[in-house]
Short mmCIF file of C-alpha atoms in Angstrom, two decimals:
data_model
loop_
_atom_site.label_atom_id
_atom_site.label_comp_id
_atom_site.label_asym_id
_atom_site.label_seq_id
_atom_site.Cartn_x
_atom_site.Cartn_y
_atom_site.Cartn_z
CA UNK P 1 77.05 104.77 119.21
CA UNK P 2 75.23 107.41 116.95
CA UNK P 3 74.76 107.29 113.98
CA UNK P 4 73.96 109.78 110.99
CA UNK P 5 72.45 109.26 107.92
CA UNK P 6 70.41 108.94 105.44
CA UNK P 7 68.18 105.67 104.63
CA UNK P 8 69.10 105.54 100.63
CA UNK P 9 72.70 107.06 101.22
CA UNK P 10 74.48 104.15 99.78
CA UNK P 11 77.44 105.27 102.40
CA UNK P 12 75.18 105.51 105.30
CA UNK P 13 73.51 101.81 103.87
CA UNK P 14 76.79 100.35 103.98
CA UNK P 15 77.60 101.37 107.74
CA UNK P 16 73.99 100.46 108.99
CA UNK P 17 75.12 96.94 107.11
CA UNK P 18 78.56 97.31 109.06
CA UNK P 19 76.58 97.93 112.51
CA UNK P 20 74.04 94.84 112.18
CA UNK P 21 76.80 92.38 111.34
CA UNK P 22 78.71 93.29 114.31
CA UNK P 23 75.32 93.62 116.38
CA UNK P 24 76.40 97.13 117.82
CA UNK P 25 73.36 98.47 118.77
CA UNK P 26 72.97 102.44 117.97
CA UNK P 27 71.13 105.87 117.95
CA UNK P 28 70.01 106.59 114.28
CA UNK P 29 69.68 110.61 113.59
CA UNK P 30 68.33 111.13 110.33
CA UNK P 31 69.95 113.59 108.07
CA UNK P 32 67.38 113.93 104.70
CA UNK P 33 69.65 114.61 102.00
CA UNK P 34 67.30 116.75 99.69
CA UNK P 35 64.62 118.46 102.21
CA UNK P 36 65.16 121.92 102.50
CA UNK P 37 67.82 122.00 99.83
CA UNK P 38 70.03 119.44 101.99
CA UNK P 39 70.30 119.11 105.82
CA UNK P 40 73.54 117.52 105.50
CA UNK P 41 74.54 121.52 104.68
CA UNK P 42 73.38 122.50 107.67
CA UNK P 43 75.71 124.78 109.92
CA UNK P 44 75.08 121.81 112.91
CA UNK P 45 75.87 118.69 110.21
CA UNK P 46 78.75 120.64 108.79
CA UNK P 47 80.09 120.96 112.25
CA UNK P 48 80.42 117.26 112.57
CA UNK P 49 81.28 116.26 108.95
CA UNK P 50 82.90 119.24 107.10
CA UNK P 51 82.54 117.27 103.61
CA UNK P 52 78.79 117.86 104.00
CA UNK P 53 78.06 113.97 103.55
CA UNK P 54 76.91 110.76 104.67
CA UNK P 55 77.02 109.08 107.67
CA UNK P 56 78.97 110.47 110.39
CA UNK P 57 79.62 107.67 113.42
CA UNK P 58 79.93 109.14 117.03
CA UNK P 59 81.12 106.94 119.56
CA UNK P 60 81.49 108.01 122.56
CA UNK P 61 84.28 111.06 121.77
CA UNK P 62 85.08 109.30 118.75
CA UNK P 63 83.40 110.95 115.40
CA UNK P 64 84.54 109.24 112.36
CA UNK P 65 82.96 109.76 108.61
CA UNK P 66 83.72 107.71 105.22
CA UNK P 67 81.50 104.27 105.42
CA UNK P 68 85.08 102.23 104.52
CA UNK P 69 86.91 103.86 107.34
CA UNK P 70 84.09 103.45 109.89
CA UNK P 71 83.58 99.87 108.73
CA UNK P 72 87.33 98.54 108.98
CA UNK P 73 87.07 100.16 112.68
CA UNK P 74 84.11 98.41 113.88
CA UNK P 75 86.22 95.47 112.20
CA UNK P 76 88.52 96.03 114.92
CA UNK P 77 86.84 97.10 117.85
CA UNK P 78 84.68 93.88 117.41
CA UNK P 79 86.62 91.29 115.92
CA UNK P 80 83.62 88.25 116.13
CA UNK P 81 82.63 87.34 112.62
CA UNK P 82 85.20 89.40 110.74
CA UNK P 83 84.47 91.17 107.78
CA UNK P 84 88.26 90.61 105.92
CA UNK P 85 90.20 87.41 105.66
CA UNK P 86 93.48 87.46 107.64
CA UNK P 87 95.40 86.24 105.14
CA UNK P 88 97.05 89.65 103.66
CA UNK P 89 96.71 88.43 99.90
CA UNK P 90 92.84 87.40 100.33
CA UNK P 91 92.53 90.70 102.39
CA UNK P 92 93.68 92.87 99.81
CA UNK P 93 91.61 91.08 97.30
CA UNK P 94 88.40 91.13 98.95
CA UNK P 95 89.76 95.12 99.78
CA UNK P 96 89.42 95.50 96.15
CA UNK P 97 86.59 93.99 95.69
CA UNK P 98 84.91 96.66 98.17
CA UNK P 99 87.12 99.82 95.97
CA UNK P 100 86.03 98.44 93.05
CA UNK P 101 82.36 99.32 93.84
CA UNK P 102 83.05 102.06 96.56
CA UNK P 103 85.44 104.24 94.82
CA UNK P 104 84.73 103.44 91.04
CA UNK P 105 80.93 103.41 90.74
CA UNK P 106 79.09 104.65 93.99
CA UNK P 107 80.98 108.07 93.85
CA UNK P 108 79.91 108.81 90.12
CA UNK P 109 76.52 108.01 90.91
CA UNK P 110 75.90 110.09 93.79
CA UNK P 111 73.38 112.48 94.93
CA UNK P 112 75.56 115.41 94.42
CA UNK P 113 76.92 114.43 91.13
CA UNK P 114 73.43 113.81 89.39
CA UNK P 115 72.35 117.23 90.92
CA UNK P 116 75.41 118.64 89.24
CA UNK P 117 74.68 117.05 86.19
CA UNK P 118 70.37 118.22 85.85
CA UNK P 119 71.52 121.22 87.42
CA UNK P 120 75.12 123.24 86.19
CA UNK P 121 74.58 121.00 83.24
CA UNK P 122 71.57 121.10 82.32
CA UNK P 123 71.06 117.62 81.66
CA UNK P 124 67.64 116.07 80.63
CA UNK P 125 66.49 112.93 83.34
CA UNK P 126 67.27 110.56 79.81
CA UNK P 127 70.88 111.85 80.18
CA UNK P 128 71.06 111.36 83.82
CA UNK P 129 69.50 107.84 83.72
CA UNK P 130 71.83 107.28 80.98
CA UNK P 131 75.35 108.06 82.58
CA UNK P 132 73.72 105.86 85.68
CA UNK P 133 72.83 102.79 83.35
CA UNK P 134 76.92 103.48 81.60
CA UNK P 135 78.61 103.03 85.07
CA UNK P 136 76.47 100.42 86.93
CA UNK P 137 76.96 98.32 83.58
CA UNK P 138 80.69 99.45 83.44
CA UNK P 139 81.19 98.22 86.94
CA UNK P 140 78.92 94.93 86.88
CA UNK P 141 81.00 93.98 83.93
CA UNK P 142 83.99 93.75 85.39
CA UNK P 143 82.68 92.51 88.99
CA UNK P 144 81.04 89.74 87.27
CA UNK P 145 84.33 89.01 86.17
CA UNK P 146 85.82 88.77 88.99
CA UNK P 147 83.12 87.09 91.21
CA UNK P 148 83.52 84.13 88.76
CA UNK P 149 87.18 83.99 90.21
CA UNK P 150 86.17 84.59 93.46
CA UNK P 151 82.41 84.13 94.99
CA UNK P 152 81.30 81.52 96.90
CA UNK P 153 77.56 82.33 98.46
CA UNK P 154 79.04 85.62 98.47
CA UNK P 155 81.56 87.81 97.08
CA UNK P 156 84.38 86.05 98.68
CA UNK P 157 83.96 82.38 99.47
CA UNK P 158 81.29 81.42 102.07
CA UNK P 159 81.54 84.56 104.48
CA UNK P 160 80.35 87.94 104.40
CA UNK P 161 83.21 90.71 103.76
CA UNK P 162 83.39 94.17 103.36
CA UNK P 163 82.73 93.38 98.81
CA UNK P 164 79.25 92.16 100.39
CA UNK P 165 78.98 95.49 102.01
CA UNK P 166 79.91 97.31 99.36
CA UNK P 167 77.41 94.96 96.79
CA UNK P 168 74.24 95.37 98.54
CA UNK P 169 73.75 99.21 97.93
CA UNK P 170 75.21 99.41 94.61
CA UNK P 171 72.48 96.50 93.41
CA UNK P 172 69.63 98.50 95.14
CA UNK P 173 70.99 101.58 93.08
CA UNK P 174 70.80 99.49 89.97
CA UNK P 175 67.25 98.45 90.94
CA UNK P 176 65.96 101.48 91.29
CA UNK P 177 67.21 102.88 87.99
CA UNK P 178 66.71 99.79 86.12
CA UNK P 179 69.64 98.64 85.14
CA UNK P 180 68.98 94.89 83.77
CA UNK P 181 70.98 92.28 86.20
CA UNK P 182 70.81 89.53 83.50
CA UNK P 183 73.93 89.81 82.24
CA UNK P 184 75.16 89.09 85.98
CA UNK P 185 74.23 85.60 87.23
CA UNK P 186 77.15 85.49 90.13
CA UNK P 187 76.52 88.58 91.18
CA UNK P 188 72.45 88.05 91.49
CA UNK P 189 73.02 84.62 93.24
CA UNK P 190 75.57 86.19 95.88
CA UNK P 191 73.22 89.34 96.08
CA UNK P 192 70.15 86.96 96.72
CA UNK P 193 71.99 84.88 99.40
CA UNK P 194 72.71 88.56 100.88
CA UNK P 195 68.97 89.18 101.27
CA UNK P 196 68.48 86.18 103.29
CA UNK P 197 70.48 87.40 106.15
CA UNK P 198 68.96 89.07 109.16
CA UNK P 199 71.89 91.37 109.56
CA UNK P 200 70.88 92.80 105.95
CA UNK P 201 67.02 92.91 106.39
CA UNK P 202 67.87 95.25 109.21
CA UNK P 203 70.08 97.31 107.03
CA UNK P 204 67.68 97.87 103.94
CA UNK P 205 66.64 101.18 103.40
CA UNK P 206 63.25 100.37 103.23
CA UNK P 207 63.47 99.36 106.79
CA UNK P 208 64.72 102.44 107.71
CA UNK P 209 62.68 104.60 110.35
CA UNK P 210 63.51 108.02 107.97
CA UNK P 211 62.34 105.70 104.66
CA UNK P 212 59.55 107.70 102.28
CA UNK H 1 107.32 92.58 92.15
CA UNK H 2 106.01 94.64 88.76
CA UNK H 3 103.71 97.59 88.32
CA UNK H 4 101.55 98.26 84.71
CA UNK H 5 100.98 101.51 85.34
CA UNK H 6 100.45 105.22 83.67
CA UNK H 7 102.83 108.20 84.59
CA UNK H 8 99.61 110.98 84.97
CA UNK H 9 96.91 108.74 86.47
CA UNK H 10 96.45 109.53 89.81
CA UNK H 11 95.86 105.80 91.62
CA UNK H 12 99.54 104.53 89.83
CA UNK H 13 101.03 107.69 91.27
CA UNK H 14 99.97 106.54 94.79
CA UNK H 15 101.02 102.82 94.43
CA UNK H 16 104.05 104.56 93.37
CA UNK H 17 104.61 106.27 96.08
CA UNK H 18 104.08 103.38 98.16
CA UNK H 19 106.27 101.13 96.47
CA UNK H 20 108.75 103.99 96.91
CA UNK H 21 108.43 104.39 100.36
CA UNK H 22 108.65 100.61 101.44
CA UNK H 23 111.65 100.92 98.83
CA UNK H 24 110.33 98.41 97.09
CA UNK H 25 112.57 97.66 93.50
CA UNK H 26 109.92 96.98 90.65
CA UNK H 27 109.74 96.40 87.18
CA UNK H 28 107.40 99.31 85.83
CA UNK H 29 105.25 98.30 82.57
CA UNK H 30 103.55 101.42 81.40
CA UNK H 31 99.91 101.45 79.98
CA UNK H 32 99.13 104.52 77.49
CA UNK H 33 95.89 105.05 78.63
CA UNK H 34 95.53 107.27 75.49
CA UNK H 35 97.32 106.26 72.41
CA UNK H 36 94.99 104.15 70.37
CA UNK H 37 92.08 104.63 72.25
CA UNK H 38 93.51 103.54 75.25
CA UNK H 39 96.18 100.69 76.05
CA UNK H 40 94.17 99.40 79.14
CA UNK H 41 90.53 98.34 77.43
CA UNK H 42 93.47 95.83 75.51
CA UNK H 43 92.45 91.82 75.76
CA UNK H 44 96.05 91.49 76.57
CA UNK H 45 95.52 94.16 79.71
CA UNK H 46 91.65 92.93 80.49
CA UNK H 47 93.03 89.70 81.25
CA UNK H 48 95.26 91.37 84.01
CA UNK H 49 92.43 93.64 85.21
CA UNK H 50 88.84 93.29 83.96
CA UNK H 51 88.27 97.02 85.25
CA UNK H 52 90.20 98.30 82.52
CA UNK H 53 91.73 100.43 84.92
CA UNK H 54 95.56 101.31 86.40
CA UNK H 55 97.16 100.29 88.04
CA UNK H 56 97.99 96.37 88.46
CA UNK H 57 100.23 94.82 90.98
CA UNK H 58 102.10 91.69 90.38
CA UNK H 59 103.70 90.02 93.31
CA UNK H 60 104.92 86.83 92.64
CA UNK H 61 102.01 84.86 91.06
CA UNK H 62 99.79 87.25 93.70
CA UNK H 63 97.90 89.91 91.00
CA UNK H 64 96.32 92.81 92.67
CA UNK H 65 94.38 95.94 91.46
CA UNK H 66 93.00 99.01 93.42
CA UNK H 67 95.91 101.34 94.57
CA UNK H 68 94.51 101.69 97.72
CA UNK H 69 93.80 97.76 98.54
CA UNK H 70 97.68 97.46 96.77
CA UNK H 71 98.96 99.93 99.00
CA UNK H 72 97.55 98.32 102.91
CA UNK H 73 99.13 95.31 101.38
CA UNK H 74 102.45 96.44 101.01
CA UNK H 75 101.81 97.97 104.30
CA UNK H 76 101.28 94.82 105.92
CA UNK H 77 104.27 92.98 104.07
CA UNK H 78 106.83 95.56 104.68
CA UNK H 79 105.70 96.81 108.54
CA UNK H 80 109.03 99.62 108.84
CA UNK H 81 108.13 103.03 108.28
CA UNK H 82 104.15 102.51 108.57
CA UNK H 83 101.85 104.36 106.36
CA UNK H 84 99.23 103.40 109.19
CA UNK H 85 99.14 104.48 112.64
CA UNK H 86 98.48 101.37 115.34
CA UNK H 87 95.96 103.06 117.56
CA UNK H 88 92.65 102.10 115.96
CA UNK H 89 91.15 105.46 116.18
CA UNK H 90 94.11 107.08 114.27
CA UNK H 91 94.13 104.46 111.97
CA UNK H 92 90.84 105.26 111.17
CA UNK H 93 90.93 109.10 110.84
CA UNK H 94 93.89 108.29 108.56
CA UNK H 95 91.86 106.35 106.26
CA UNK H 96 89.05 108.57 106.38
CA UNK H 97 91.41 111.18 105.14
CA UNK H 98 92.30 109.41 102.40
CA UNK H 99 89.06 108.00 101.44
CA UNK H 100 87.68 111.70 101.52
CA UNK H 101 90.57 112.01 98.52
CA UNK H 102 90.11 108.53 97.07
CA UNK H 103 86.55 107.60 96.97
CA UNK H 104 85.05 111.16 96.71
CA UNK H 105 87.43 113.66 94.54
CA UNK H 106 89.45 111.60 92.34
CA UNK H 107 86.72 109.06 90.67
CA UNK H 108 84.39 111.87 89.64
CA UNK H 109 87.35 113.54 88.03
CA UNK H 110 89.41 110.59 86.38
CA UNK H 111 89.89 110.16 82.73
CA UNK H 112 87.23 108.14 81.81
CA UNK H 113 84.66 110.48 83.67
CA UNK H 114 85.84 113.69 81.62
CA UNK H 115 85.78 111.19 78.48
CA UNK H 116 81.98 111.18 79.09
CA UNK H 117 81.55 114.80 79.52
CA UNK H 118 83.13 115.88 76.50
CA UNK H 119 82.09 112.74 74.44
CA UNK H 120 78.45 111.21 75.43
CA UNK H 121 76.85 114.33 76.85
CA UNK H 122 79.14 116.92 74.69
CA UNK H 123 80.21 119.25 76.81
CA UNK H 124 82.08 122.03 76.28
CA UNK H 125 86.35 122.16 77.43
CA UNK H 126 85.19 125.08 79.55
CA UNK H 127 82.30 122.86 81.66
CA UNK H 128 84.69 120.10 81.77
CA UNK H 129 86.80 122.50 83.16
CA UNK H 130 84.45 123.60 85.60
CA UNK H 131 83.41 120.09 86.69
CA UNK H 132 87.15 119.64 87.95
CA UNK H 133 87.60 123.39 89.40
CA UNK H 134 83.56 122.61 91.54
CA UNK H 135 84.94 119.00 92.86
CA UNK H 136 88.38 119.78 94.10
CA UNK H 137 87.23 123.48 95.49
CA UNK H 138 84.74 121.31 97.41
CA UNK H 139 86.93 118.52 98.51
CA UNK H 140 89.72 120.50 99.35
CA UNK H 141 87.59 123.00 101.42
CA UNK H 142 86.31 120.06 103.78
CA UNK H 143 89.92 118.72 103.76
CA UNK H 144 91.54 122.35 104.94
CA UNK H 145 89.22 122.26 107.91
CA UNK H 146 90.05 118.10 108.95
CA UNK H 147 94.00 119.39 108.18
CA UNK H 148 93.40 122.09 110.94
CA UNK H 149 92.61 119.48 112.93
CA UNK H 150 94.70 116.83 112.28
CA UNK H 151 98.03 117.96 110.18
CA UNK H 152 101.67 118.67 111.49
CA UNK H 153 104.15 118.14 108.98
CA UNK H 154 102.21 115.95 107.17
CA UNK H 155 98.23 115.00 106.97
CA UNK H 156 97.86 113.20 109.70
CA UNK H 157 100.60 114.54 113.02
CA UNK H 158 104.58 114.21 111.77
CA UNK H 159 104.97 110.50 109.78
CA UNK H 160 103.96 110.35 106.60
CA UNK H 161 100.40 108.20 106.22
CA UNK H 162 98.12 106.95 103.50
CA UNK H 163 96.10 110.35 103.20
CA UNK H 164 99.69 111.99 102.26
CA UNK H 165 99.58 109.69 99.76
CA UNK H 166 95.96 110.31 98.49
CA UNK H 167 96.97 114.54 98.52
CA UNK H 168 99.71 114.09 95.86
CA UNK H 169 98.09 113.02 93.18
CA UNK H 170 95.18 115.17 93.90
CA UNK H 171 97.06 118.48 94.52
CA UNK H 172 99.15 117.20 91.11
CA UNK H 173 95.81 117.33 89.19
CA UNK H 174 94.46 120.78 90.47
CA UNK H 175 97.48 122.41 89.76
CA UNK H 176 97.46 120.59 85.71
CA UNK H 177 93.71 122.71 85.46
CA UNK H 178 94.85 125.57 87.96
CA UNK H 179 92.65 125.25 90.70
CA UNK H 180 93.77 128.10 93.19
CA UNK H 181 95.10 126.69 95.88
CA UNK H 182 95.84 129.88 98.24
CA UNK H 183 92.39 129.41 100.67
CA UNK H 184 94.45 125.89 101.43
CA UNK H 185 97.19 127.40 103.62
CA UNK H 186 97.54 123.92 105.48
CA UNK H 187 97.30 122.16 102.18
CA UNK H 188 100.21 123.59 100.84
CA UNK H 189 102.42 123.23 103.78
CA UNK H 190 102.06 119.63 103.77
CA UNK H 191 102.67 119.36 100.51
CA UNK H 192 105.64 121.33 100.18
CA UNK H 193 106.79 119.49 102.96
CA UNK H 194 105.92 115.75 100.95
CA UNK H 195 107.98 117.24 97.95
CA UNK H 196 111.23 117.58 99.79
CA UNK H 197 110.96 113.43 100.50
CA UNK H 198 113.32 111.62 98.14
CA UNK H 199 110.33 108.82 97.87
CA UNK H 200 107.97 111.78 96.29
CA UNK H 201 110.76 112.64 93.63
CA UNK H 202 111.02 108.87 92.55
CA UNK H 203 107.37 108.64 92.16
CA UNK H 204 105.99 111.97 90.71
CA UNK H 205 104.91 111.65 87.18
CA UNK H 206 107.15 113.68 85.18
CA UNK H 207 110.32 111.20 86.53
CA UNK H 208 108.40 107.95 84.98
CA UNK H 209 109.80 106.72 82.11
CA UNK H 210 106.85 107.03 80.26
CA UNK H 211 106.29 110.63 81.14
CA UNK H 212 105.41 112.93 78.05
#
């Protein structure tokens, strides 16, 4: 398998996350989102991912893109140490779990958006931190919430699911804007259990061979 | 089964249209999500969904939120007429399709996002405006291209799928700020095509009861 992206591409972190716990073993092509104005709008990236984003997954004639998509097919291609419960009610919840991070918060706080924001709208970097600090805490809220309902020594009882997946990046966003955790004592203890795992040290973007 | 819901937002549209093509009977509870600042950041609703988001799902003493982890649940309850295809590769592309819709367009344009704009950082109707004319042009361009690839009658080949489900509400929502649509010849096939479907009618917003 190949894959493409980018080391602090939450998207690309959650598929490299994906790809350890299944222990696929793959080619990593960096794509550096902000070099050169963006290589992911490249005529050769935009050829394999016409949304001009984060990661794109070749395998073998197979090229799939969106990090949930890729993620529920590895599910199913390697079905050792599953990532969602079968039961259909737990696997919708955890399924939400994973949404509420991956389609409420990660997509508002994205590389293109905050461009859009400094840039088209002129925002100052207190603005931009600002509307980064709003959703994170927006979000945490309301996971916190539900963690208290749900988490074990992670997001969903005592295994690793796709809400883990979907945790890891957002909290390393958080981190690197700031954003106080305090407020969020399930969601630090299940995030600190994460870090323990070889499958995520691999994963980290720090550990990442295209990492600044 | 019942559905708290609101007639224009975009993810109770699709769980809609889910419910109404498993022909699923439900009792529909709407949530203004406008009128007095906004039914769903109620302690009566933040008890049902800590998100403060719609839509909820209540099945039974099962309570679900996020359409799309609402929706793969009633696909796996009610199997006839799947909104998934079996082969895992086509299942996949399928998602992806609707995830490109999902997780990328219709967060960054939502209600509580243009809230933001015009409140926090003050900006003007006409950059709001432009905000939600730059992030469908953009989605919709990358999704023309995957269409060519992928669309017959619908998104994905002939049966109607999860990423037909993911185009309503978002073509419903360009055409409320008239986004041109005319560069999205395959776009508007399928969707004329998704309007003729009895299930469509049922769910589109202006036939809710709480439609204004």
């Amino acid at each position: 398998m190949e894959l493409y992206g980018y080391w602090r591409s939450s998207a690309s972190f959650r598929v490299r996350l994906g790809l350890a716990f299944k222990q696929c073993d793959y080619t990593y092509h960096p794509v550096h989102l902000v070099k050169d104005g963006g290589e992911q709008h490249s005529e050769a990236y935009r050829k394999l991912n016409p949304s001009e984003l984060v990661p794109t997954l070749i395998d073998g004639d197979v090229k799939l893109n969106q990090s949930l998509a890729i993620i529920e097919y590895l599910d199913e291609c390697y079905p050792e140490n599953p990532l969602l419960p079968v039961d259909r009610v737990a696997k919708a919840q955890v399924r939400a779990l994973a949404y509420d991070l991956a389609c409420e918060l990660q997509p508002v706080t994205n590389l293109r958006v905050l461009q859009y924001l400094t840039g088209t709208l002129n925002c100052s970097d207190e603005q931009k931190v600002g509307w980064i600090h709003h959703w994170v805490s927006k979000s945490f809220n309301a996971f916190e919430q539900r963690l208290a309902d749900y988490a074990g020594d992670y997001c969903f009882g005592n295994s690793v699911t796709l809400a883990d997946i979907c945790l890891l990046p957002q909290v390393y966003n958080a981190q690197r804007f700031n954003v106080p955790l305090e407020d969020y004592p399930n969601l630090q203890r299940v995030h600190s259990n994460l870090l323990k795992l070889d499958a995520v040290q691999q994963a980290l973007p720090e550990n990442q061979p295209d990492a600044q």
